Tab-separated table of N, CA and C in Angstrom:
chain	number	residue	atom	x	y	z
A	13	MET	N	-63.068	-13.854	85.904
A	13	MET	CA	-63.067	-13.625	84.637
A	13	MET	C	-62.424	-14.880	84.196
A	14	LEU	N	-62.988	-15.223	82.988
A	14	LEU	CA	-62.513	-16.556	82.090
A	14	LEU	C	-61.159	-16.281	81.607
A	15	SER	N	-60.244	-17.115	81.776
A	15	SER	CA	-58.958	-17.019	81.286
A	15	SER	C	-58.679	-17.527	79.714
A	16	THR	N	-59.537	-18.436	79.349
A	16	THR	CA	-59.719	-18.655	78.086
A	16	THR	C	-60.878	-18.349	77.121
A	17	PRO	N	-60.542	-17.863	76.277
A	17	PRO	CA	-61.869	-17.181	75.112
A	17	PRO	C	-62.664	-18.463	74.880
A	18	PHE	N	-63.958	-18.077	74.619
A	18	PHE	CA	-64.920	-19.023	74.005
A	18	PHE	C	-64.487	-19.504	72.550
A	19	ARG	N	-64.334	-20.655	72.342
A	19	ARG	CA	-63.845	-21.117	71.096
A	19	ARG	C	-65.337	-21.288	70.121
A	20	PHE	N	-65.169	-20.930	68.840
A	20	PHE	CA	-66.125	-21.239	68.073
A	20	PHE	C	-65.791	-22.779	67.340
A	21	GLU	N	-66.772	-23.625	66.964
A	21	GLU	CA	-66.576	-24.791	66.286
A	21	GLU	C	-67.543	-24.663	65.005
A	22	PRO	N	-67.312	-24.674	63.921
A	22	PRO	CA	-65.712	-24.975	63.402
A	22	PRO	C	-65.232	-23.607	63.714
A	23	GLU	N	-63.856	-23.520	63.518
A	23	GLU	CA	-62.924	-22.312	64.064
A	23	GLU	C	-63.077	-21.405	62.817
A	24	LEU	N	-62.780	-20.200	62.840
A	24	LEU	CA	-62.742	-19.230	61.913
A	24	LEU	C	-61.021	-18.645	62.069
A	25	THR	N	-60.376	-18.330	61.127
A	25	THR	CA	-59.158	-17.926	60.931
A	25	THR	C	-59.244	-16.390	61.585
A	26	PRO	N	-58.065	-15.945	61.969
A	26	PRO	CA	-57.986	-14.553	62.280
A	26	PRO	C	-58.392	-13.642	61.246
A	27	GLU	N	-57.926	-13.941	59.924
A	27	GLU	CA	-58.417	-13.258	58.335
A	27	GLU	C	-59.669	-13.316	58.544
A	28	ASP	N	-60.373	-14.473	58.891
A	28	ASP	CA	-62.057	-14.435	58.532
A	28	ASP	C	-62.659	-13.574	59.515
A	29	PHE	N	-62.104	-13.688	60.756
A	29	PHE	CA	-62.748	-12.674	61.583
A	29	PHE	C	-62.617	-10.940	61.260
A	30	GLN	N	-60.915	-10.874	60.821
A	30	GLN	CA	-60.995	-9.334	60.450
A	30	GLN	C	-61.923	-9.119	59.233
A	31	LYS	N	-62.210	-9.903	58.274
A	31	LYS	CA	-63.025	-9.609	56.957
A	31	LYS	C	-64.232	-9.574	57.479
A	32	LEU	N	-64.813	-10.525	58.478
A	32	LEU	CA	-66.152	-10.271	58.924
A	32	LEU	C	-66.405	-8.885	59.660
A	33	GLY	N	-65.469	-8.604	60.505
A	33	GLY	CA	-65.701	-7.173	61.246
A	33	GLY	C	-65.450	-6.065	60.190
A	34	GLN	N	-64.804	-6.170	59.303
A	34	GLN	CA	-64.787	-5.021	58.243
A	34	GLN	C	-66.019	-4.927	57.455
A	35	LEU	N	-66.504	-6.037	57.179
A	35	LEU	CA	-67.815	-5.912	56.462
A	35	LEU	C	-68.931	-5.445	57.364
A	36	ALA	N	-68.898	-5.801	58.791
A	36	ALA	CA	-69.770	-5.452	59.751
A	36	ALA	C	-69.937	-3.861	59.689
A	37	MET	N	-68.575	-3.395	59.833
A	37	MET	CA	-68.576	-1.870	60.039
A	37	MET	C	-68.768	-1.461	58.741
A	38	ARG	N	-68.624	-1.728	57.629
A	38	ARG	CA	-69.153	-0.992	56.450
A	38	ARG	C	-70.608	-0.913	56.436
A	39	TRP	N	-71.487	-2.278	56.795
A	39	TRP	CA	-72.901	-2.211	56.805
A	39	TRP	C	-73.346	-1.085	57.677
A	40	SER	N	-72.783	-1.250	59.066
A	40	SER	CA	-73.090	-0.163	60.003
A	40	SER	C	-72.794	1.174	59.294
A	41	HIS	N	-71.960	1.542	58.626
A	41	HIS	CA	-71.742	2.734	58.095
A	41	HIS	C	-72.728	3.152	56.922
A	42	ILE	N	-72.977	2.227	56.178
A	42	ILE	CA	-74.134	2.502	55.120
A	42	ILE	C	-75.421	2.590	55.722
A	43	GLU	N	-75.871	1.857	56.853
A	43	GLU	CA	-77.185	2.217	57.531
A	43	GLU	C	-77.215	3.529	58.140
A	44	HIS	N	-75.981	4.183	58.803
A	44	HIS	CA	-76.132	5.251	59.192
A	44	HIS	C	-76.096	6.412	58.293
A	45	MET	N	-75.654	6.178	57.024
A	45	MET	CA	-75.720	7.157	55.915
A	45	MET	C	-76.958	7.070	55.503
A	46	ILE	N	-77.652	6.000	55.239
A	46	ILE	CA	-79.171	6.030	54.808
A	46	ILE	C	-79.874	6.891	55.810
A	47	GLY	N	-79.684	6.903	57.235
A	47	GLY	CA	-80.493	7.709	58.126
A	47	GLY	C	-79.893	9.017	57.729
A	48	ASN	N	-78.820	9.553	57.303
A	48	ASN	CA	-78.452	10.789	57.160
A	48	ASN	C	-79.129	11.273	55.991
A	49	CYS	N	-79.214	10.563	55.176
A	49	CYS	CA	-80.247	10.952	54.009
A	49	CYS	C	-81.624	11.315	54.130
A	50	LEU	N	-82.206	10.353	55.080
A	50	LEU	CA	-83.603	10.698	55.274
A	50	LEU	C	-83.662	12.085	56.262
A	51	LYS	N	-82.795	12.132	57.074
A	51	LYS	CA	-82.571	13.211	57.933
A	51	LYS	C	-82.418	14.492	57.019
A	52	ALA	N	-81.665	14.722	56.000
A	52	ALA	CA	-81.434	15.561	55.013
A	52	ALA	C	-82.650	15.883	54.205
A	53	LEU	N	-83.249	14.832	53.673
A	53	LEU	CA	-84.509	14.989	52.875
A	53	LEU	C	-85.616	15.467	53.675
A	54	LEU	N	-85.650	15.275	54.890
A	54	LEU	CA	-86.622	15.761	55.745
A	54	LEU	C	-86.213	17.107	56.645
A	55	ASP	N	-85.119	17.632	56.339
A	55	ASP	CA	-84.573	18.923	56.918
A	55	ASP	C	-84.667	18.747	58.313
A	56	LEU	N	-84.186	17.756	59.050
A	56	LEU	CA	-84.401	17.777	60.539
A	56	LEU	C	-83.080	18.027	61.351
A	57	SER	N	-83.280	18.583	62.373
A	57	SER	CA	-81.996	18.596	63.357
A	57	SER	C	-81.765	17.667	63.635
A	58	MET	N	-80.423	17.392	64.078
A	58	MET	CA	-79.802	16.049	64.879
A	58	MET	C	-80.725	15.530	65.932
A	59	GLU	N	-81.249	16.476	66.699
A	59	GLU	CA	-82.084	16.295	68.023
A	59	GLU	C	-83.335	15.537	67.316
A	60	ASP	N	-83.964	15.971	66.713
A	60	ASP	CA	-85.407	15.425	66.066
A	60	ASP	C	-84.848	14.104	65.164
A	61	ALA	N	-83.753	14.215	64.336
A	61	ALA	CA	-83.308	12.770	63.729
A	61	ALA	C	-83.256	11.729	64.457
A	62	VAL	N	-82.689	11.965	65.782
A	62	VAL	CA	-82.155	10.842	66.866
A	62	VAL	C	-83.775	10.319	67.121
A	63	VAL	N	-84.673	10.981	67.254
A	63	VAL	CA	-86.037	10.485	67.483
A	63	VAL	C	-86.920	10.037	66.513
A	64	MET	N	-86.891	10.711	65.286
A	64	MET	CA	-87.728	10.252	63.887
A	64	MET	C	-87.020	9.462	63.119
A	65	VAL	N	-85.658	9.426	62.924
A	65	VAL	CA	-84.963	8.636	61.968
A	65	VAL	C	-83.920	7.494	62.255
A	66	PHE	N	-83.303	7.866	63.275
A	66	PHE	CA	-82.228	6.993	63.695
A	66	PHE	C	-82.654	5.484	64.535
A	67	SER	N	-83.826	5.734	64.970
A	67	SER	CA	-84.663	4.693	65.600
A	67	SER	C	-85.459	3.559	64.770
A	68	LEU	N	-85.322	4.159	63.392
A	68	LEU	CA	-86.021	3.496	62.526
A	68	LEU	C	-85.160	2.320	61.880
A	69	SER	N	-85.650	1.051	61.550
A	69	SER	CA	-84.455	-0.010	61.184
A	69	SER	C	-84.285	0.430	59.414
A	70	THR	N	-83.309	0.007	58.859
A	70	THR	CA	-82.825	0.218	57.810
A	70	THR	C	-83.953	0.046	56.775
A	71	GLU	N	-84.527	-0.920	56.730
A	71	GLU	CA	-85.561	-1.278	55.722
A	71	GLU	C	-86.789	-0.176	55.980
A	72	GLN	N	-86.980	0.384	57.120
A	72	GLN	CA	-88.101	1.491	57.185
A	72	GLN	C	-87.322	2.824	56.643
A	73	ARG	N	-86.124	2.974	56.956
A	73	ARG	CA	-85.661	4.188	56.351
A	73	ARG	C	-85.702	4.275	54.985
A	74	LEU	N	-85.405	3.134	54.386
A	74	LEU	CA	-85.299	3.084	53.040
A	74	LEU	C	-86.728	3.255	52.378
A	75	GLN	N	-87.721	2.545	52.999
A	75	GLN	CA	-88.985	2.705	52.749
A	75	GLN	C	-89.726	4.348	52.835
A	76	ARG	N	-89.076	4.777	53.856
A	76	ARG	CA	-89.444	6.397	53.978
A	76	ARG	C	-88.662	7.264	52.924
A	77	LEU	N	-87.718	6.898	52.560
A	77	LEU	CA	-87.033	7.680	51.654
A	77	LEU	C	-87.625	7.364	50.173
A	78	SER	N	-87.863	6.195	49.831
A	78	SER	CA	-88.876	5.635	48.631
A	78	SER	C	-90.147	6.770	48.625
A	79	GLN	N	-90.760	6.476	49.415
A	79	GLN	CA	-92.194	7.239	49.639
A	79	GLN	C	-91.947	8.930	49.575
A	80	LEU	N	-90.889	9.647	50.372
A	80	LEU	CA	-90.916	10.772	50.218
A	80	LEU	C	-90.361	11.188	48.800
A	81	ALA	N	-89.711	10.294	48.055
A	81	ALA	CA	-89.142	10.519	46.806
A	81	ALA	C	-90.102	10.767	45.777
A	82	LYS	N	-91.468	10.253	46.145
A	82	LYS	CA	-92.509	10.485	45.207
A	82	LYS	C	-93.177	11.888	45.468
A	83	THR	N	-93.139	12.186	46.715
A	83	THR	CA	-93.687	13.766	46.913
A	83	THR	C	-92.614	14.825	46.700
A	84	LYS	N	-91.371	14.423	46.790
A	84	LYS	CA	-90.332	15.733	46.634
A	84	LYS	C	-89.753	15.574	45.184
A	85	THR	N	-89.281	16.810	44.888
A	85	THR	CA	-88.450	16.764	43.482
A	85	THR	C	-87.059	16.359	43.594
A	86	LEU	N	-86.723	15.362	43.401
A	86	LEU	CA	-85.287	14.877	43.433
A	86	LEU	C	-84.634	15.216	42.259
A	87	ASN	N	-83.298	15.627	42.264
A	87	ASN	CA	-82.681	15.660	40.940
A	87	ASN	C	-82.270	14.103	40.433
A	88	THR	N	-81.830	14.125	39.275
A	88	THR	CA	-81.634	12.802	38.349
A	88	THR	C	-80.668	12.162	39.281
A	89	GLU	N	-79.572	12.615	39.621
A	89	GLU	CA	-78.501	11.705	40.507
A	89	GLU	C	-79.102	11.319	41.754
A	90	ALA	N	-79.945	12.079	42.431
A	90	ALA	CA	-80.563	11.450	43.596
A	90	ALA	C	-81.368	10.367	43.448
A	91	GLU	N	-82.262	10.463	42.398
A	91	GLU	CA	-83.155	9.319	41.875
A	91	GLU	C	-82.422	7.952	41.527
A	92	LYS	N	-81.414	8.302	40.711
A	92	LYS	CA	-80.659	7.165	40.390
A	92	LYS	C	-79.902	6.283	41.602
A	93	ALA	N	-79.335	7.145	42.370
A	93	ALA	CA	-78.800	6.642	43.671
A	93	ALA	C	-79.680	5.958	44.529
A	94	LEU	N	-80.576	6.699	44.671
A	94	LEU	CA	-81.812	6.191	45.620
A	94	LEU	C	-82.402	4.612	44.926
A	95	SER	N	-82.494	4.547	43.692
A	95	SER	CA	-82.855	3.439	43.250
A	95	SER	C	-82.079	2.408	43.177
A	96	GLU	N	-80.955	2.668	42.963
A	96	GLU	CA	-79.669	1.436	43.276
A	96	GLU	C	-79.438	1.076	44.667
A	97	LEU	N	-79.376	2.122	45.465
A	97	LEU	CA	-79.601	1.679	47.039
A	97	LEU	C	-80.711	0.914	47.149
A	98	VAL	N	-81.788	1.064	47.121
A	98	VAL	CA	-83.077	0.446	47.278
A	98	VAL	C	-83.008	-1.031	46.739
A	99	ASP	N	-82.595	-1.149	45.684
A	99	ASP	CA	-82.244	-2.332	44.959
A	99	ASP	C	-81.369	-3.196	45.468
A	100	ILE	N	-80.041	-2.644	45.788
A	100	ILE	CA	-79.163	-3.559	46.312
A	100	ILE	C	-79.076	-3.852	47.622
A	101	MET	N	-79.899	-3.151	48.528
A	101	MET	CA	-79.914	-3.024	49.787
A	101	MET	C	-80.907	-4.491	50.093
A	102	LYS	N	-81.752	-4.674	49.122
A	102	LYS	CA	-82.760	-5.873	49.346
A	102	LYS	C	-82.079	-7.176	49.482
A	103	GLY	N	-80.966	-7.265	48.751
A	103	GLY	CA	-79.976	-8.484	49.035
A	103	GLY	C	-79.112	-8.501	49.976
A	104	LEU	N	-78.294	-7.071	50.064
A	104	LEU	CA	-77.351	-6.928	50.966
A	104	LEU	C	-77.880	-7.125	52.449
A	105	GLN	N	-78.904	-6.744	52.914
A	105	GLN	CA	-79.661	-6.362	54.149
A	105	GLN	C	-79.742	-8.217	54.522
A	106	ILE	N	-80.265	-9.068	53.637
A	106	ILE	CA	-80.252	-10.409	53.897
A	106	ILE	C	-78.787	-11.226	54.342
A	107	VAL	N	-77.859	-10.589	53.572
A	107	VAL	CA	-76.550	-11.107	53.747
A	107	VAL	C	-76.091	-10.611	55.225
A	108	ARG	N	-76.306	-9.332	55.452
A	108	ARG	CA	-76.039	-8.686	56.671
A	108	ARG	C	-76.620	-9.330	57.863
A	109	ASN	N	-77.842	-9.452	57.690
A	109	ASN	CA	-78.798	-10.009	58.835
A	109	ASN	C	-78.222	-11.528	59.100
A	110	ASP	N	-78.209	-12.240	58.116
A	110	ASP	CA	-77.743	-13.806	58.377
A	110	ASP	C	-76.302	-13.752	58.957
A	111	THR	N	-75.489	-12.945	58.510
A	111	THR	CA	-73.935	-12.780	59.068
A	111	THR	C	-73.998	-12.332	60.624
A	112	ILE	N	-74.492	-11.246	60.670
A	112	ILE	CA	-74.613	-10.619	62.111
A	112	ILE	C	-75.494	-11.738	62.765
A	113	HIS	N	-76.429	-12.032	62.616
A	113	HIS	CA	-77.426	-12.915	63.682
A	113	HIS	C	-77.166	-14.414	63.419
A	114	GLY	N	-76.505	-14.856	62.554
A	114	GLY	CA	-76.179	-16.322	62.273
A	114	GLY	C	-75.152	-16.740	63.414
A	115	ILE	N	-75.212	-18.323	63.442
A	115	ILE	CA	-74.443	-18.867	64.326
A	115	ILE	C	-73.284	-19.664	63.315
A	116	MET	N	-72.183	-19.846	63.601
A	116	MET	CA	-71.150	-20.697	63.007
A	116	MET	C	-71.489	-22.180	62.983
A	117	ALA	N	-71.533	-22.852	61.816
A	117	ALA	CA	-71.858	-24.377	61.723
A	117	ALA	C	-71.048	-24.823	60.912
A	118	GLU	N	-71.083	-26.297	60.853
A	118	GLU	CA	-70.306	-26.953	59.658
A	118	GLU	C	-71.728	-27.398	58.671
A	119	GLY	N	-71.637	-27.069	57.679
A	119	GLY	CA	-72.548	-27.456	56.884
A	119	GLY	C	-72.344	-28.158	55.755
A	120	SER	N	-73.140	-28.881	54.863
A	120	SER	CA	-72.650	-29.923	53.829
A	120	SER	C	-71.800	-28.979	52.811
A	121	SER	N	-72.002	-27.690	52.617
A	121	SER	CA	-71.160	-27.146	51.799
A	121	SER	C	-69.806	-26.096	52.310
A	122	GLY	N	-69.658	-26.691	53.546
A	122	GLY	CA	-68.502	-26.062	54.568
A	122	GLY	C	-68.922	-25.208	55.671
A	123	GLN	N	-68.331	-24.198	55.940
A	123	GLN	CA	-68.529	-23.216	57.007
A	123	GLN	C	-69.987	-22.499	56.650
A	124	ILE	N	-70.818	-22.397	57.393
A	124	ILE	CA	-71.903	-21.780	57.181
A	124	ILE	C	-72.250	-20.936	58.226
A	125	LEU	N	-73.210	-19.802	58.154
A	125	LEU	CA	-73.631	-18.872	59.243
A	125	LEU	C	-75.329	-19.223	59.175
A	126	HIS	N	-75.566	-19.641	60.053
A	126	HIS	CA	-77.069	-20.082	60.220
A	126	HIS	C	-77.905	-19.032	60.903
A	127	ASN	N	-78.671	-18.557	60.224
A	127	ASN	CA	-79.916	-17.677	61.086
A	127	ASN	C	-80.975	-18.351	61.588
A	128	ARG	N	-81.111	-18.673	62.910
A	128	ARG	CA	-82.269	-19.689	63.337
A	128	ARG	C	-83.618	-18.908	63.010
A	129	SER	N	-83.617	-17.581	63.479
A	129	SER	CA	-84.821	-16.897	63.678
A	129	SER	C	-85.535	-16.810	62.116
A	130	LYS	N	-84.721	-16.706	61.147
A	130	LYS	CA	-85.073	-16.718	59.813
A	130	LYS	C	-84.988	-17.883	59.003
A	131	GLN	N	-84.362	-19.244	59.656
A	131	GLN	CA	-84.358	-20.603	59.160
A	131	GLN	C	-83.547	-20.271	57.587
A	132	ARG	N	-82.489	-19.310	57.771
A	132	ARG	CA	-81.594	-19.465	56.584
A	132	ARG	C	-80.113	-19.506	56.826
A	133	GLN	N	-79.396	-19.686	55.916
A	133	GLN	CA	-78.174	-20.040	55.960
A	133	GLN	C	-77.164	-19.540	54.982
A	134	ILE	N	-76.092	-19.119	55.098
A	134	ILE	CA	-75.210	-18.493	54.083
A	134	ILE	C	-73.832	-19.144	54.345
A	135	THR	N	-73.253	-19.411	53.397
A	135	THR	CA	-71.595	-19.713	53.615
A	135	THR	C	-70.845	-18.526	53.820
A	136	LYS	N	-69.625	-18.976	54.175
A	136	LYS	CA	-68.772	-18.166	54.686
A	136	LYS	C	-68.148	-17.295	53.233
A	137	GLU	N	-68.228	-18.245	52.227
A	137	GLU	CA	-67.687	-17.803	51.212
A	137	GLU	C	-68.637	-16.864	50.167
A	138	GLN	N	-70.101	-17.216	50.608
A	138	GLN	CA	-70.969	-16.065	49.965
A	138	GLN	C	-70.981	-14.733	50.659
A	139	VAL	N	-70.790	-14.809	52.063
A	139	VAL	CA	-70.458	-13.570	52.774
A	139	VAL	C	-69.361	-12.704	52.055
A	140	PHE	N	-68.114	-13.314	52.083
A	140	PHE	CA	-67.242	-12.815	51.347
A	140	PHE	C	-67.317	-12.362	50.167
A	141	SER	N	-68.288	-12.882	49.039
A	141	SER	CA	-68.283	-12.778	47.838
A	141	SER	C	-69.030	-11.301	47.555
A	142	CYS	N	-69.508	-10.886	48.747
A	142	CYS	CA	-70.517	-9.631	48.809
A	142	CYS	C	-69.659	-8.292	49.245
A	143	GLU	N	-68.389	-8.409	49.039
A	143	GLU	CA	-67.825	-7.216	49.525
A	143	GLU	C	-67.732	-6.000	48.627
A	144	GLU	N	-67.489	-6.561	47.103
A	144	GLU	CA	-67.578	-5.552	46.068
A	144	GLU	C	-69.192	-4.773	46.282
A	145	LEU	N	-70.093	-5.700	46.426
A	145	LEU	CA	-71.569	-5.135	46.310
A	145	LEU	C	-71.691	-4.352	47.723
A	146	THR	N	-70.876	-4.525	48.701
A	146	THR	CA	-71.078	-3.841	49.965
A	146	THR	C	-70.202	-2.461	49.416
A	147	ASN	N	-69.247	-2.474	49.112
A	147	ASN	CA	-68.477	-1.212	48.646
A	147	ASN	C	-69.342	-0.261	47.675
A	148	TYR	N	-69.999	-1.067	46.787
A	148	TYR	CA	-71.002	-0.349	45.777
A	148	TYR	C	-72.221	0.491	46.559
A	149	ALA	N	-72.851	-0.240	47.416
A	149	ALA	CA	-73.550	0.330	48.274
A	149	ALA	C	-73.328	1.531	49.058
A	150	ALA	N	-72.065	1.618	49.693
A	150	ALA	CA	-71.363	2.560	50.292
A	150	ALA	C	-71.634	3.748	49.117
A	151	HIS	N	-70.885	3.503	48.233
A	151	HIS	CA	-70.864	4.625	46.861
A	151	HIS	C	-72.235	4.907	46.681
A	152	ALA	N	-73.185	4.209	46.631
A	152	ALA	CA	-74.592	4.715	46.401
A	152	ALA	C	-75.200	5.408	47.359
A	153	VAL	N	-74.749	5.150	48.675
A	153	VAL	CA	-75.308	5.951	49.830
A	153	VAL	C	-74.884	7.133	49.744
A	154	LEU	N	-73.432	7.448	49.348
A	154	LEU	CA	-72.650	8.720	49.321
A	154	LEU	C	-73.132	9.530	48.237
A	155	SER	N	-73.288	8.746	47.059
A	155	SER	CA	-73.808	9.399	45.884
A	155	SER	C	-75.178	10.224	46.197
A	156	LEU	N	-76.132	9.349	47.087
A	156	LEU	CA	-77.375	10.003	47.465
A	156	LEU	C	-77.243	11.146	48.175
A	157	ARG	N	-76.409	10.941	49.323
A	157	ARG	CA	-76.327	12.078	50.365
A	157	ARG	C	-75.556	13.196	49.568
A	158	TYR	N	-74.768	13.292	48.718
A	158	TYR	CA	-74.249	14.355	48.134
A	158	TYR	C	-75.188	15.147	47.259
A	159	ALA	N	-76.192	14.156	46.559
A	159	ALA	CA	-77.075	14.521	45.364
A	159	ALA	C	-78.281	15.258	46.165
A	160	LEU	N	-78.576	14.855	47.491
A	160	LEU	CA	-79.589	15.524	48.433
A	160	LEU	C	-78.941	17.031	48.878
A	161	GLY	N	-77.464	17.061	48.639
A	161	GLY	CA	-76.897	18.539	49.057
A	161	GLY	C	-76.319	18.425	50.545
A	162	LEU	N	-75.276	19.031	50.703
A	162	LEU	CA	-74.467	19.071	51.971
A	162	LEU	C	-74.261	20.688	52.288
A	163	LYS	N	-74.616	20.965	53.305
A	163	LYS	CA	-74.721	22.436	53.791
A	163	LYS	C	-73.341	23.083	53.725
A	164	ASP	N	-72.195	22.370	53.989
A	164	ASP	CA	-70.994	22.987	53.910
A	164	ASP	C	-70.252	22.904	52.680
A	165	SER	N	-70.868	22.139	51.797
A	165	SER	CA	-70.170	21.930	50.391
A	165	SER	C	-71.226	21.868	49.300
A	166	PRO	N	-72.252	22.911	49.031
A	166	PRO	CA	-73.124	22.676	48.205
A	166	PRO	C	-72.418	22.634	46.688
A	167	GLY	N	-73.231	21.721	45.929
A	167	GLY	CA	-72.646	21.542	44.558
A	167	GLY	C	-71.530	20.400	44.367
A	168	ASP	N	-71.189	19.888	45.600
A	168	ASP	CA	-70.293	18.578	45.453
A	168	ASP	C	-70.995	17.254	45.078
A	169	ARG	N	-70.341	16.688	44.594
A	169	ARG	CA	-70.987	15.309	43.871
A	169	ARG	C	-70.082	14.247	44.103
A	170	HIS	N	-70.611	13.021	44.086
A	170	HIS	CA	-69.971	11.925	44.273
A	170	HIS	C	-70.821	11.056	42.989
A	171	PRO	N	-70.172	10.921	42.130
A	171	PRO	CA	-70.812	10.083	40.864
A	171	PRO	C	-71.015	8.421	41.243
A	172	LEU	N	-72.105	7.921	41.104
A	172	LEU	CA	-72.382	6.399	41.162
A	172	LEU	C	-71.462	5.676	40.366
A	173	PRO	N	-70.677	4.823	40.677
A	173	PRO	CA	-69.824	3.977	39.906
A	173	PRO	C	-70.539	2.757	39.376
A	174	GLU	N	-70.033	2.244	38.540
A	174	GLU	CA	-70.738	1.020	37.768
A	174	GLU	C	-71.100	-0.046	38.761
A	175	ARG	N	-72.196	-0.475	38.590
A	175	ARG	CA	-72.688	-1.613	39.268
A	175	ARG	C	-71.972	-2.981	39.215
A	176	PRO	N	-71.327	-3.561	40.374
A	176	PRO	CA	-70.575	-4.765	40.175
A	176	PRO	C	-71.556	-5.984	39.661
A	177	GLU	N	-70.936	-6.965	39.521
A	177	GLU	CA	-71.736	-8.267	39.273
A	177	GLU	C	-72.435	-8.716	40.470
A	178	ILE	N	-73.545	-8.934	40.498
A	178	ILE	CA	-74.406	-9.455	41.505
A	178	ILE	C	-73.961	-10.944	41.777
A	179	PRO	N	-73.645	-11.360	42.927
A	179	PRO	CA	-73.237	-12.831	43.351
A	179	PRO	C	-74.531	-13.823	42.895
A	180	ALA	N	-74.484	-14.798	42.231
A	180	ALA	CA	-75.348	-15.526	41.724
A	180	ALA	C	-76.488	-15.834	42.796
A	181	PHE	N	-76.128	-16.091	44.206
A	181	PHE	CA	-77.029	-16.520	45.120
A	181	PHE	C	-77.958	-15.130	45.419
A	182	LEU	N	-77.859	-14.187	45.095
A	182	LEU	CA	-78.479	-12.748	45.386
A	182	LEU	C	-79.151	-12.224	43.992
A	183	GLN	N	-79.059	-12.894	42.865
A	183	GLN	CA	-79.736	-12.515	41.680
A	183	GLN	C	-81.121	-12.472	41.890
A	184	LYS	N	-81.854	-13.444	42.751
A	184	LYS	CA	-83.117	-13.301	42.764
A	184	LYS	C	-83.611	-12.310	43.723
A	185	SER	N	-82.874	-11.939	44.693
A	185	SER	CA	-83.271	-10.894	45.461
A	185	SER	C	-82.946	-9.343	45.272
A	186	ILE	N	-81.972	-9.215	44.194
A	186	ILE	CA	-81.646	-7.949	43.588
A	186	ILE	C	-82.166	-7.748	42.228
A	187	PRO	N	-83.166	-6.649	41.944
A	187	PRO	CA	-83.373	-6.742	40.613
A	187	PRO	C	-82.435	-6.284	39.715
A	188	SER	N	-82.578	-6.653	38.477
A	188	SER	CA	-81.602	-6.413	37.394
A	188	SER	C	-81.670	-4.936	37.115
A	189	ARG	N	-80.681	-4.264	36.636
A	189	ARG	CA	-80.595	-2.902	36.546
A	189	ARG	C	-81.724	-2.684	35.426
A	190	LYS	N	-82.218	-1.322	35.626
A	190	LYS	CA	-83.157	-1.123	34.470
A	190	LYS	C	-82.485	-0.339	33.450
A	191	LYS	N	-82.773	-0.688	32.055
A	191	LYS	CA	-82.069	-0.242	31.204
A	191	LYS	C	-82.484	1.177	30.515
């Protein structure tokens, strides 16, 4: 067993690692809840959902939800929450993937996470600037899940909060809100 931990260059502070860990856990929770929404919309058992839903990528889950929304009658709250979730996740998934699959390096603009497979990079500051957007996505997926109905609490709601400002670097990826 190695007695000294692997050192990252450039170094991240313990607070940076904590914030990255918090964001990663939130992104995982959002992805899981998107799966629960698809499971609910399809009225699947957990056993069937493990095979049919949870093996899909987040993008595939969102595509299936959007496709099903065209064939099923969703209430207004579910439609709005799904629309917001799909739009926000277009940018948030890029941030998530570049963060989780990136390597830390020193770039011309400071510390960056470089995703070699996608040939993209994102600064540590850009990642951290997405915390409000991440929280909003979590509220959007909860709003959708409640709008689709909960067996134990029918009629419960989780209203969608106001959309936060989209960080400038994501404004091309996330459509502006439809008025």
